[in-house]
Coordinates of C-alpha atoms and ligand atoms in Angstrom, one line a residue:
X1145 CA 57.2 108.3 92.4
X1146 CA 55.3 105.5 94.4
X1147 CA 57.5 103.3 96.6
X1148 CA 58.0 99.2 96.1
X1149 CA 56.0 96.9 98.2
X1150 CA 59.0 94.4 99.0
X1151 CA 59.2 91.7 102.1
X1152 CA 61.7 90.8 104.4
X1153 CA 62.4 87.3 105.2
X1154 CA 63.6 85.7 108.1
X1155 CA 65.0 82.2 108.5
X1156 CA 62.5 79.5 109.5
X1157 CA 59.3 82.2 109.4
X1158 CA 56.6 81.0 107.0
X1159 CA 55.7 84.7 106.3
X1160 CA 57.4 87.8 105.5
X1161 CA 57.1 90.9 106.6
X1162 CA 55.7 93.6 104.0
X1163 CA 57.1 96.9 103.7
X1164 CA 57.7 99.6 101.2
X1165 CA 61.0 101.1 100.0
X1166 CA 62.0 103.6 97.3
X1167 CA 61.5 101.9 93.9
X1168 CA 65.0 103.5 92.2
X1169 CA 67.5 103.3 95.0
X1170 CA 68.7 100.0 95.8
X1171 CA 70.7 101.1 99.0
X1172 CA 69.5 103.0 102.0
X1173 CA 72.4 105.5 101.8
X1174 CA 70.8 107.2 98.7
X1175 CA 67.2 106.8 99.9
X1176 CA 66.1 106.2 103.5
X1177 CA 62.3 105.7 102.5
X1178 CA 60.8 102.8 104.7
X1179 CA 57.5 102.0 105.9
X1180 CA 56.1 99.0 106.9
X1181 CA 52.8 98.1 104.9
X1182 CA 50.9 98.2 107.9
X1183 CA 52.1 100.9 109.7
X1184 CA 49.9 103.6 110.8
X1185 CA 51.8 107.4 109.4
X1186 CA 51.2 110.4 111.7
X1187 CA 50.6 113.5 110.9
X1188 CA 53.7 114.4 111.8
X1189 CA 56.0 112.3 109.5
X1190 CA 53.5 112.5 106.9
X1191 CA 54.3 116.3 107.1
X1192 CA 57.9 115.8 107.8
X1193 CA 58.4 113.7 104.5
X1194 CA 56.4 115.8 102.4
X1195 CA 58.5 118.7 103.3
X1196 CA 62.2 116.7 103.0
X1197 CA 60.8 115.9 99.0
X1198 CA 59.8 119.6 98.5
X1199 CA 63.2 120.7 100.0
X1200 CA 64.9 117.8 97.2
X1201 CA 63.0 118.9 94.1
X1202 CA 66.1 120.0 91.3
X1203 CA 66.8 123.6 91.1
X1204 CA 65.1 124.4 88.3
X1205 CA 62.1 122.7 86.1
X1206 CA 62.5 121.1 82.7
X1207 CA 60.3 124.1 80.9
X1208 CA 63.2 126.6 82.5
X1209 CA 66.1 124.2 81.7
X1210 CA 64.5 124.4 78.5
X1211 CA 64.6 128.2 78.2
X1212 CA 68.0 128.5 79.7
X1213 CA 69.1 125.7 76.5
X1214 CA 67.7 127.8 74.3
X1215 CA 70.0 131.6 76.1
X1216 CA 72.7 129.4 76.5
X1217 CA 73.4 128.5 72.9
X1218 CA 72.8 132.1 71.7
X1219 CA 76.1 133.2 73.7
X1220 CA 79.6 133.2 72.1
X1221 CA 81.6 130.5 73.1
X1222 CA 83.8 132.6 75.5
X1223 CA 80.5 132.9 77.8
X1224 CA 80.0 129.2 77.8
X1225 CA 80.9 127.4 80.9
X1226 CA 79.5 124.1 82.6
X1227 CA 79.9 123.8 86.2
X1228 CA 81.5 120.7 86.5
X1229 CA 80.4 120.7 90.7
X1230 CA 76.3 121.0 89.8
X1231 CA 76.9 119.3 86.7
X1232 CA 75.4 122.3 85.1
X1233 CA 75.3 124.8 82.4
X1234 CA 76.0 128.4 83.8
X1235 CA 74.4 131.8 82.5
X1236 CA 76.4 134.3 82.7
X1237 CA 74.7 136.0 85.4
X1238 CA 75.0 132.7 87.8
X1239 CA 78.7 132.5 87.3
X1240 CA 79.4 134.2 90.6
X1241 CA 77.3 131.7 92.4
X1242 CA 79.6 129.4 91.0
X1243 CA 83.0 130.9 91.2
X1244 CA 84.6 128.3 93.7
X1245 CA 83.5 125.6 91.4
X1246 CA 85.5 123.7 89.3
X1247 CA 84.3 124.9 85.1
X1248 CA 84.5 123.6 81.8
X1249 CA 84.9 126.9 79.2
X1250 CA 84.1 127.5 75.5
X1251 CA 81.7 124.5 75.4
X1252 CA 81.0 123.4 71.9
X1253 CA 78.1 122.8 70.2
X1254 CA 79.7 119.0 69.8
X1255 CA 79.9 119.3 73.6
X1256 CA 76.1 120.1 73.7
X1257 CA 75.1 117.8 71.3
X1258 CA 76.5 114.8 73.2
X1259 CA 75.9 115.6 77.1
X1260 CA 77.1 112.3 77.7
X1261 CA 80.4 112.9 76.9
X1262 CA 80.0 116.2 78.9
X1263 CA 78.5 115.0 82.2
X1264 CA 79.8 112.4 84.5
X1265 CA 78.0 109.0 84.5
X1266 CA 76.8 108.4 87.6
X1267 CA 78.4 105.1 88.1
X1268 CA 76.7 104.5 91.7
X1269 CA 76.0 101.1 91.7
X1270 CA 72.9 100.9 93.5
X1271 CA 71.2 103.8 92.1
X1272 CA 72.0 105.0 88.5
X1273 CA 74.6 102.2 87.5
X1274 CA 75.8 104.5 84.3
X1275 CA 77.0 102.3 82.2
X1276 CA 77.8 103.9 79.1
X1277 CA 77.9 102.5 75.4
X1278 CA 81.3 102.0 74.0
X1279 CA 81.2 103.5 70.3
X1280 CA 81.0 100.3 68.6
X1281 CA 78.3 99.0 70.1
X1282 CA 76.1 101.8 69.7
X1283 CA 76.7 102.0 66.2
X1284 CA 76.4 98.7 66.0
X1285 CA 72.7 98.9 67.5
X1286 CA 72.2 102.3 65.7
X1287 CA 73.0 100.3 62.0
X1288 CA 70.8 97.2 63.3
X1289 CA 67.7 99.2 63.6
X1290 CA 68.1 101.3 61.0
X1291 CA 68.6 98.3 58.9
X1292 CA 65.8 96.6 60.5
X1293 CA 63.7 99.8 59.6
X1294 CA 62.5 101.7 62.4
X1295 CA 62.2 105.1 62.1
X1296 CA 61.3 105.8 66.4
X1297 CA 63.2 104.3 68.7
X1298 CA 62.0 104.9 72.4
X1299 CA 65.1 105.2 74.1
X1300 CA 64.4 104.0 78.2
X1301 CA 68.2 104.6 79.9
X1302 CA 69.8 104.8 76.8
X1303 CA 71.2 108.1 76.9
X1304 CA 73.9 107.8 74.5
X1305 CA 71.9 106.2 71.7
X1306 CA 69.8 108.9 72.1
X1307 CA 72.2 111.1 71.5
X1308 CA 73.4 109.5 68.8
X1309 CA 70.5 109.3 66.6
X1310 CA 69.8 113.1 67.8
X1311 CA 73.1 114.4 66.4
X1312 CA 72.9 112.0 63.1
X1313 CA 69.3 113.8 62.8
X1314 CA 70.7 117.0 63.4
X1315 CA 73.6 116.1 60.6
X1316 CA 71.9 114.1 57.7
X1317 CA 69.1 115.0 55.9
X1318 CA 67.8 112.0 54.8
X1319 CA 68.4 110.2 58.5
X1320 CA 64.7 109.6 59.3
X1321 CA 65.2 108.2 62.6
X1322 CA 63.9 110.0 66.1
X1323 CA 64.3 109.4 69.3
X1324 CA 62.3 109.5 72.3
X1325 CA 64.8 109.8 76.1
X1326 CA 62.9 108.6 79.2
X1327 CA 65.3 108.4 82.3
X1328 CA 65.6 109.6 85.1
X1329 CA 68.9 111.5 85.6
X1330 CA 67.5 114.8 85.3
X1331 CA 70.6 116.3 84.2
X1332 CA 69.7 115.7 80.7
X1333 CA 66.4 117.8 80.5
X1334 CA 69.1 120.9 80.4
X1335 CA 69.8 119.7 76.7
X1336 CA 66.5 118.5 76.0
X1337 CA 62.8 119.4 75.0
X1338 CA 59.8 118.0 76.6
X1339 CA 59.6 116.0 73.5
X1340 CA 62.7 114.4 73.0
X1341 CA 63.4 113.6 77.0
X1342 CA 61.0 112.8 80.0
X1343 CA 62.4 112.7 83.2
X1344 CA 60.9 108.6 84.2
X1345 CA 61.3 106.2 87.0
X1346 CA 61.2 102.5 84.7
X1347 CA 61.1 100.8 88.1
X1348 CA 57.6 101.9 89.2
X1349 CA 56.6 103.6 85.7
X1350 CA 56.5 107.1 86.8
X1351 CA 56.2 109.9 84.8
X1352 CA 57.5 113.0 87.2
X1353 CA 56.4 115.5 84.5
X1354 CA 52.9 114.0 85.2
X1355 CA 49.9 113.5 82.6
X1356 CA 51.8 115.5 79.8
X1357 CA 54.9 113.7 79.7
X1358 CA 53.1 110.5 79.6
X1359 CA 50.9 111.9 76.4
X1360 CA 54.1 112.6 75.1
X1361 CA 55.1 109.4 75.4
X1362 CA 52.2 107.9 74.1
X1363 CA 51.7 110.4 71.1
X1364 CA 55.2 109.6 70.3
X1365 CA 54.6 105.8 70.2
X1366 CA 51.2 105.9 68.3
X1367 CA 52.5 107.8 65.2
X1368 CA 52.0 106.6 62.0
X1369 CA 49.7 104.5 63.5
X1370 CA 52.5 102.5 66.1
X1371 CA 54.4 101.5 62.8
X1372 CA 57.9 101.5 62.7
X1373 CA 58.6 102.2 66.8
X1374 CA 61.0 100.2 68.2
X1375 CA 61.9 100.3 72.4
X1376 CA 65.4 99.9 73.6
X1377 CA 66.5 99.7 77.0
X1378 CA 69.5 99.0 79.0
X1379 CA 68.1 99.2 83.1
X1380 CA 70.8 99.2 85.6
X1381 CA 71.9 95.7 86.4
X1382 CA 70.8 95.5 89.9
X1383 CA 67.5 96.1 89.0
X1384 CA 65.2 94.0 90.2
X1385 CA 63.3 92.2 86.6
X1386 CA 59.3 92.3 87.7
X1387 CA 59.7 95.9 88.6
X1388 CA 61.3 96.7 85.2
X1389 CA 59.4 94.2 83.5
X1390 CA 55.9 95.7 84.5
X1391 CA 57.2 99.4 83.1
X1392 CA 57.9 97.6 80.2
X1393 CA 54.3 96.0 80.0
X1394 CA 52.9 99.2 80.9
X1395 CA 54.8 101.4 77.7
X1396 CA 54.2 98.3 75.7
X1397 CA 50.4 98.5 76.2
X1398 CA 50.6 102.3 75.4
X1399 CA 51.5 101.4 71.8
X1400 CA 49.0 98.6 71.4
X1401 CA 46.0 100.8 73.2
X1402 CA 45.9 103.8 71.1
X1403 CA 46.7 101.6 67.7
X1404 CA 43.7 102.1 65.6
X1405 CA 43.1 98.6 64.2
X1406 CA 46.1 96.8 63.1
X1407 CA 49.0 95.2 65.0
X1408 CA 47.0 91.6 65.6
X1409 CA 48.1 91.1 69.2
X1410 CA 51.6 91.9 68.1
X1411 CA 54.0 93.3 70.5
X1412 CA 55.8 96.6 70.7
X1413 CA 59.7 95.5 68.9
X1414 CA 62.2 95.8 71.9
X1415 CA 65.6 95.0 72.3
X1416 CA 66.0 94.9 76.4
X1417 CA 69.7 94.7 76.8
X1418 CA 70.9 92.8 80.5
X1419 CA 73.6 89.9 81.5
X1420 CA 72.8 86.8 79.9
X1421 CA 72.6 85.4 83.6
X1422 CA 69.1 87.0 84.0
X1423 CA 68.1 85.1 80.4
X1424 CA 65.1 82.6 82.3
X1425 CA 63.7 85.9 84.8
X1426 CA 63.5 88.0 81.5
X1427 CA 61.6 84.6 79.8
X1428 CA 59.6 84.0 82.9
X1429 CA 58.2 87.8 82.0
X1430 CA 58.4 87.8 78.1
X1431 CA 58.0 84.1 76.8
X1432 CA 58.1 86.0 73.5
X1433 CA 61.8 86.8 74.0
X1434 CA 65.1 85.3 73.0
X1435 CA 68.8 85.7 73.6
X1436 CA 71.2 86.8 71.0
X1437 CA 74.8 86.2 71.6
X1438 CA 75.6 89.9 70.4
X1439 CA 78.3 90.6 73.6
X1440 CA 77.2 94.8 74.4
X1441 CA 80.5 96.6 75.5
X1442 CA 80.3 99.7 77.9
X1443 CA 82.9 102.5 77.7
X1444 CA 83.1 102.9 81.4
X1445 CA 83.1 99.5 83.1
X1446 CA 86.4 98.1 84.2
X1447 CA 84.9 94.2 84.1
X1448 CA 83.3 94.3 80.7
X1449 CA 85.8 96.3 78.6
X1450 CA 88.5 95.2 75.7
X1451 CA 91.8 94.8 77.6
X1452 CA 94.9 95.4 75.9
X1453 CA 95.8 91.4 75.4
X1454 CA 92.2 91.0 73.4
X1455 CA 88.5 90.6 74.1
X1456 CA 87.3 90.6 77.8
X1457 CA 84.1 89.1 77.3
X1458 CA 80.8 91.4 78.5
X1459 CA 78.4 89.3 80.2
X1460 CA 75.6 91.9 78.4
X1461 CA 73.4 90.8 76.1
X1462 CA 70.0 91.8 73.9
X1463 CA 66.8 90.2 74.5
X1464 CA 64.5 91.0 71.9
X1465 CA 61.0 89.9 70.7
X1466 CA 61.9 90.0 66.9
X1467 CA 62.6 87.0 65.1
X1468 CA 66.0 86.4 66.1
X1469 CA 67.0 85.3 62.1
X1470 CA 66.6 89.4 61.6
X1471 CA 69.3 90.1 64.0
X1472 CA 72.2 90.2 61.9
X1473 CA 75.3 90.2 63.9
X1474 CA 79.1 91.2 62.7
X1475 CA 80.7 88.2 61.1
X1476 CA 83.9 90.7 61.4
X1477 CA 83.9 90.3 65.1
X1478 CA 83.5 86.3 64.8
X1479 CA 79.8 85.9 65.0
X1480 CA 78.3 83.2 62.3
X1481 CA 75.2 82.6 61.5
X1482 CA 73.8 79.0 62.9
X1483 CA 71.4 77.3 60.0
X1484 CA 69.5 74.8 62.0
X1485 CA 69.2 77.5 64.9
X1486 CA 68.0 79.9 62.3
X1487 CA 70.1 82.8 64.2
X1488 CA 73.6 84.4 64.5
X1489 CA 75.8 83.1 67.4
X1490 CA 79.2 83.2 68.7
X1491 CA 82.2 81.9 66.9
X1492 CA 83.0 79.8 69.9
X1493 CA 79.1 78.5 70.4
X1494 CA 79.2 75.1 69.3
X1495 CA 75.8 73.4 68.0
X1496 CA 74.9 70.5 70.2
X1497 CA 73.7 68.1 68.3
X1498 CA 72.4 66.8 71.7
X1499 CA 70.3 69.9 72.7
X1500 CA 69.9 70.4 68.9
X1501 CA 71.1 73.9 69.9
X1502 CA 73.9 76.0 70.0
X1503 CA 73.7 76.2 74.0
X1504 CA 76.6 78.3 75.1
X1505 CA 75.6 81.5 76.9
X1506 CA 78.8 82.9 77.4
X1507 CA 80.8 82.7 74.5
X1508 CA 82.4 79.8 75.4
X1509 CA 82.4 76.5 74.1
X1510 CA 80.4 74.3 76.5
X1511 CA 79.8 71.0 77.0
X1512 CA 76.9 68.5 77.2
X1513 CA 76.0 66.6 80.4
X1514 CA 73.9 63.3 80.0
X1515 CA 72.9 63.4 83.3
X1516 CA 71.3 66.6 84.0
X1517 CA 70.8 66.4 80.0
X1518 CA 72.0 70.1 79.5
X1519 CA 74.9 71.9 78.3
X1520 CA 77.1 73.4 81.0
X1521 CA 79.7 75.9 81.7
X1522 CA 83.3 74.3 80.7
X1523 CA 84.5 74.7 84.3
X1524 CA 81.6 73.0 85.9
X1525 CA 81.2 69.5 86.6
X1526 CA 78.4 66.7 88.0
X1527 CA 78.3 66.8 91.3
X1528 CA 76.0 62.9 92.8
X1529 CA 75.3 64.8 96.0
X1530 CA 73.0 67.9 94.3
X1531 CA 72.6 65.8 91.4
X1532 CA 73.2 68.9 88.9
X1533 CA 76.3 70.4 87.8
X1534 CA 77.9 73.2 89.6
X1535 CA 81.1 74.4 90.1
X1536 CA 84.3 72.3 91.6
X1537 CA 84.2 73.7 95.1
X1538 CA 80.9 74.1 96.1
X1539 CA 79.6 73.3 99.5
X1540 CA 76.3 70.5 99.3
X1541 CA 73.8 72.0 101.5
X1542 CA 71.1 73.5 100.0
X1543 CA 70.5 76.6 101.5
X1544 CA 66.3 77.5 102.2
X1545 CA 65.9 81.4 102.3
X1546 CA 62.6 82.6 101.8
X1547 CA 61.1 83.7 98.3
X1548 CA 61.6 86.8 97.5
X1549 CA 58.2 87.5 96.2
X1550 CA 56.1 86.2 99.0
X1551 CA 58.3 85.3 101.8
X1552 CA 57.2 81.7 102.2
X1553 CA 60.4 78.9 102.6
X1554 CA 60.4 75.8 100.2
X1555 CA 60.4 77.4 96.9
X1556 CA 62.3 80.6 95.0
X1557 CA 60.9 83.4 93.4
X1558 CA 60.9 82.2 89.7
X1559 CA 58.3 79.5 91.1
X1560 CA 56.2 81.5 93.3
X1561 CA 52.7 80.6 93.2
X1562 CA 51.5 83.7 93.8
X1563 CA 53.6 85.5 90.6
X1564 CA 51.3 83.4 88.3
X1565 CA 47.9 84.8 90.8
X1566 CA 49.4 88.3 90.3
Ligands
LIG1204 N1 74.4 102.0 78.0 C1 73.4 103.1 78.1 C2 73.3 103.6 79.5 C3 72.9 102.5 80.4 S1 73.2 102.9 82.1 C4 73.9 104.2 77.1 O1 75.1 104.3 76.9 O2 73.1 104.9 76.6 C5 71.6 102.9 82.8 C6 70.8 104.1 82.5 O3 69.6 104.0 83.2 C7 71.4 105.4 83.0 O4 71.2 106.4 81.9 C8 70.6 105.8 84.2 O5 70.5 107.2 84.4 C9 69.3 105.2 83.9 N2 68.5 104.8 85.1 C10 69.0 104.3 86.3 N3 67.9 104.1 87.1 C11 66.8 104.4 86.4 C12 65.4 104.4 86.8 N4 65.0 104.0 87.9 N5 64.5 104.9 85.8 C13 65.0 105.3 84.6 N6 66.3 105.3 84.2 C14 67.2 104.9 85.1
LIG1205 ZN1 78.5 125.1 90.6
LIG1206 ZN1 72.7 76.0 66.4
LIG1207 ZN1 73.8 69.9 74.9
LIG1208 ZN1 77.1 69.2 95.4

């Protein structure tokens, strides 16, 4: 889909230089798009590109993935291999093609009904960052909007929620939740239909199966009238927040378009789920949102998983535009609920009486400083020179790179002038 319009900074420059780069990969390695904003494109490269995306299209389209799904499940379980190498499910007929590749045999209908168990997460950083739900806390945000009482939950990079409420469907009768999968690892359109999965770019809010994936997305949003849809998200970390946060705007004002007279200027629900260290770029976008303390831990990352000697924290969080007294949180796992915060926090988050908040972001205990009139970290301390807390070692300068948004020196990009103009 379309590219980003970034700009490159250079030290002492007033201006930037504009240019645009591929919207979902972060590193050059993956995606060597670059053009500067006002560079004139022959006909030549024009052609030349146009060709290298033909030639980079996936083998097959969701409609036949679709079709092959539907073969593929009428075999017995002797013919029915995955090719571990395309990270794809083989007909019987293909198998040939495929016969130097490493194969998974007798796949279940377990196996099919949780693909991301089956595939490997694409754990590339820069790009797809597949992070994926450790049990817990996906049942944990499964029971919390059940019990909240949403009955659609629009699931953007949430594959294995999706896949849980798909196989709960698919189980219990009286389980009247459905789910909606936009992302855009294509691989899971070879277990889905066009109307539980759209292949989506939430950086630049692209739909790549065009107008009829969007309505899908739309139709599915504005049933029963937008009532009782919920959006949950978990973007790749290194995502850059305006880019998501204007996809987010964009699916949020799909639900309140379409709404036939009745939400009062209320927002879409979400529950956006990111490290707590983004908490003021997600506010600067959604003033509407707060942070609960709920800690979000991921099967497949080293940093934010349990070790054996007890709890490694995870720096993830949810942000959601509900009232956060609604967000009930586990008092098995330590959390309490705070009465003069009117909201559930961690066992370690003290109250400041201060602050008249319980301040902590990280699960620890922090502490208040009169001068900057804040709590802080425990580890940090008040440093005269920078007149702020920071950390012990920390060198005084101030460094003065350009914003990020427009380019110019003297100010970042959470206080842009031109962000509030846009
Ligand atoms: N914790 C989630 C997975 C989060 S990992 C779960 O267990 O369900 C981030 C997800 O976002 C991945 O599924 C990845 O494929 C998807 N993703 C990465 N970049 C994306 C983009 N540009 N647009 C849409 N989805 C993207
Ligand atoms: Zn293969
Ligand atoms: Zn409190
Ligand atoms: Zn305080
Ligand atoms: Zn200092």
């Amino acid at each position: 889909g379309p590219a980003l319009l970034f700009v490159k900074t250079s030290q002492g420059k007033e201006e930037g230089r504009r240019f645009y780069a591929c919207s979902a990969c972060r590193d050059r390695k993956d995606c060597n798009f670059f053009q500067w904003e006002d560079e004139k494109v022959s006909e030549t490269r024009l052609a030349a590109r146009e060709e290298y995306n033909r030639s980079h299209q996936p083998s097959f389209t969701h409609r036949q993935n679709v079709d092959r799904y539907k073969n593929f499940v009428l075999l017995p379980s002797s013919k029915r291999r995955f090719c571990q190498e395309c990270q794809q499910l083989l007909l019987p007929a293909e198998w040939e093609k495929h016969s130097d590749h490493q194969f998974l045999c007798d796949i279940t209908t377990a196996q099919l009904k949780s693909p991301s168990q089956l595939l490997y997460p694409l754990e590339n950083k820069k790009t797809n960052a597949q992070y994926l739900f450790a049990d817990r806390s996906c049942q944990f945000l499964l029971n919390l909007l059940t019990d909240l009482g949403f009955r659609r939950v629009l699931s953007v990079g949430t594959p294995r929620l999706h896949e849980m409420i798909q196989s709960k469907a698919s189980q219990e009768e009286q389980f009247g939740v459905r789910s909606l999968l936009l992302d855009i690892d294509f691989r899971y359109s070879q277990f889905y239909t066009e109307d539980e999965f759209c292949h989506y770019n939430m950086f630049n809010h692209h739909f790549f199966g065009g107008e009829t994936a969007c309505e899908t997305c739309r139709k599915f949003l504005c049933e029963e009238n937008g009532e009782g849809v919920i959006m949950v998200t978990d973007p790749p970390f290194g995502g850059l927040v305006e880019a998501l946060a204007s996809s987010f705007k964009k699916l949020m004002a799909m639900w309140s378009e379409t709404e036939k007279g009745g939400h009062d200027n209320k927002e879409m629900p979400m529950f956006w789920i990111f490290p707590y260290f983004f908490e003021s770029r997600i506010l600067d976008f959604f003033p509407s949102f707060s942070m609960m303390d709920y800690q979000v831990d991921y099967d497949n990352h080293a940093l934010y998983k349990h070790g054996k000697t007890g709890r490694r924290q995870s720096p993830v969080r949810i942000f959601t535009n509900l009232t956060p007294s609604m967000i009930v949180l586990p008092e098995e796992e330590g959390y309490r609920f705070c009465t003069v915060c009117q909201r559930y926090v961690s066992s370690g988050n003290q109250h400041c009486e201060i602050c008249n908040s319980c301040t902590s972001k990280d699960g620890r205990r922090w502490k208040h400083c009169v001068l900057c009139k804040k709590c802080v970290k425990p580890s940090w301390f008040h440093c005269n020179n920078c007149n702020c807390c920071t950390l012990q070692k920390h060198s005084c300068e101030k460094t003065d790179v350009g914003c990020f948004v427009c380019g110019k020196a003297g100010h970042k990009r959470s206080a842009c002038p031109s962000l509030s103009r846009a």
